[in-house]
Structure formats: C-alpha cells, structure tokens
Coordinates of C-alpha atoms in Angstrom, one line a residue:
M144 CA 7.4 4.7 -25.1
Q145 CA 11.1 4.1 -24.7
I146 CA 13.1 6.0 -22.2
T147 CA 16.9 6.0 -21.8
L148 CA 18.6 7.1 -18.6
D149 CA 21.9 6.8 -16.7
I150 CA 21.8 5.0 -13.4
P151 CA 24.5 3.9 -11.0
D152 CA 26.1 0.5 -11.8
E153 CA 24.9 -1.0 -8.5
M154 CA 21.3 -0.1 -9.2
A155 CA 21.7 -1.5 -12.8
R156 CA 22.9 -4.8 -11.3
N157 CA 19.9 -4.9 -8.9
L158 CA 17.4 -4.1 -11.7
E159 CA 18.9 -6.6 -14.2
S160 CA 17.0 -9.5 -12.7
R161 CA 13.8 -7.5 -12.4
K162 CA 13.5 -6.2 -15.9
E163 CA 10.0 -7.5 -16.3
D164 CA 9.0 -5.6 -13.1
L165 CA 10.4 -2.2 -14.2
P166 CA 7.1 -0.7 -15.3
Q167 CA 5.5 -1.6 -11.9
I168 CA 8.6 -0.4 -10.0
L169 CA 8.5 3.0 -11.8
A170 CA 4.7 3.3 -11.3
L171 CA 5.0 2.6 -7.6
G172 CA 8.0 4.9 -7.2
L173 CA 6.1 7.8 -9.0
R174 CA 3.1 7.3 -6.7
E175 CA 5.3 7.3 -3.6
I176 CA 7.2 10.4 -4.7
S177 CA 4.0 12.3 -5.4
A178 CA 2.1 10.9 -2.5
N179 CA 0.3 13.4 -0.3
P180 CA -2.5 13.0 2.2
A181 CA -5.0 14.6 -0.1
T182 CA -4.6 11.9 -2.7
G183 CA -5.6 9.0 -0.4
F184 CA -2.3 7.3 -1.1
S185 CA -1.2 8.1 2.4
G186 CA -3.0 5.1 3.7
L187 CA 0.2 3.3 4.7
T188 CA 1.5 6.4 6.5
E189 CA -1.8 6.8 8.2
V190 CA -1.7 3.2 9.6
L191 CA 2.0 3.3 10.5
E192 CA 1.6 6.6 12.4
F193 CA -1.4 5.2 14.3
L194 CA 0.6 2.0 15.2
A195 CA 3.7 4.1 16.1
K196 CA 1.6 5.7 18.9
L197 CA 1.4 2.2 20.5
P198 CA -2.3 2.1 20.8
S199 CA -4.1 -0.2 23.2
P200 CA -5.5 -3.4 21.9
Q201 CA -9.0 -1.9 22.0
E202 CA -7.9 1.0 19.9
I203 CA -6.4 -1.3 17.4
L204 CA -9.5 -3.3 17.1
T205 CA -11.5 -0.2 16.3
L206 CA -9.1 1.0 13.7
R207 CA -10.7 2.0 10.4
L208 CA -9.3 3.5 7.3
S209 CA -9.9 7.2 6.8
P210 CA -12.8 8.1 4.5
M211 CA -10.4 9.4 1.9
V212 CA -8.5 6.1 1.7
Q213 CA -11.7 4.1 1.7
A214 CA -13.0 6.3 -1.1
E215 CA -9.9 5.6 -3.1
I216 CA -10.3 1.8 -2.6
E217 CA -14.0 2.0 -3.6
S218 CA -13.0 4.0 -6.7
L219 CA -10.5 1.3 -7.7
L220 CA -13.1 -1.4 -7.2
D221 CA -15.6 0.4 -9.3
K222 CA -13.0 1.0 -12.0
N223 CA -12.1 -2.6 -12.0
R224 CA -15.7 -3.7 -12.4
H225 CA -16.4 -1.3 -15.3
Q226 CA -13.2 -1.0 -17.3
G227 CA -10.4 -2.9 -15.6
L228 CA -7.3 -1.6 -13.9
D229 CA -4.2 -0.4 -15.7
E230 CA -0.7 -1.1 -14.4
S231 CA -0.6 2.0 -12.3
D232 CA -3.9 1.1 -10.7
L233 CA -2.8 -2.5 -10.0
C234 CA 0.3 -1.1 -8.3
L235 CA -1.9 1.1 -6.1
W236 CA -4.2 -1.9 -5.4
Q237 CA -1.2 -3.9 -4.2
H238 CA -0.3 -1.1 -2.0
Y239 CA -3.8 -1.2 -0.4
E240 CA -3.6 -5.0 -0.1
F241 CA -0.4 -4.5 1.9
I242 CA -2.0 -2.0 4.2
E243 CA -5.0 -4.3 4.8
H244 CA -2.5 -7.1 5.6
L245 CA -0.8 -4.9 8.2
V246 CA -4.1 -3.9 9.8
R247 CA -5.3 -7.5 10.0
L248 CA -2.0 -8.6 11.6
A249 CA -2.3 -5.8 14.2
K250 CA -5.9 -6.6 14.9
A251 CA -5.1 -10.3 15.3
Q252 CA -2.3 -9.6 17.8
A253 CA -4.6 -7.1 19.7
L254 CA -7.3 -9.8 20.0
L255 CA -4.8 -12.3 21.3
K256 CA -3.6 -9.8 23.9
L257 CA -7.1 -9.1 25.0
Q258 CA -7.9 -12.9 25.2
Q259 CA -4.7 -13.6 27.2
S260 CA -5.5 -10.8 29.7
A261 CA -9.1 -11.9 30.3

C-alpha cells in the first residue's frame, strides 16, 4: 500500500536517511500511540515507573515483569516458533529486548551495590 502525506521539512530531512526504516518507525509509533496497560505494551512504562521510585537494591533484584507483559512475550515467542513474526511483531520484540536490557543493567548495578556494602 502506498500512502502520501505532508510532513514538516525538518522531519523530512531527518527521515531521508532512514527511508528503509520507515515501516518499522511507523509500526513502533502506532504501537506507542495506542499503548495502554491492558495490551501488555506498557512493559517499559512499568519498569521505568518502578525504577523512578528509587527502589532498594534488594527490590531491584526481585523485579519481575508483570504477568501481562510476560504473557505478551510468550505469545510472541510462540508465534515466532509456529509462523514467524511480521514487521510489527519484530518491532514489538525489539521493544521487549530493550526492556530486558534495562532490567539487566539495573540488576547488575543493584548486585554491585550489595556486594560493595557487604
């Protein structure tokens, strides 16, 4: 499908070098705009809100994704095993990989703090 739209010149200049990424950019943008906690896409918000409360190292080490987010990840893994992921799914998967990366960083720092204080 071809879509034509008018965008500001500055945005057009920024997108010029990312033409090949446009489908992914749009898919991610649509997911972000329509994100709500019931969809499971709120995983990043969930993790950032938790970290914004400045939890103790022990609390960080026990951090787990909510059952909704975990179910979404399991669904993507299952879909990948049986039929493969489309572009939108891949975009969502990358989102969850980023969340996992943030959680691992936080847990590594928490473990270091606990080891230094012992």
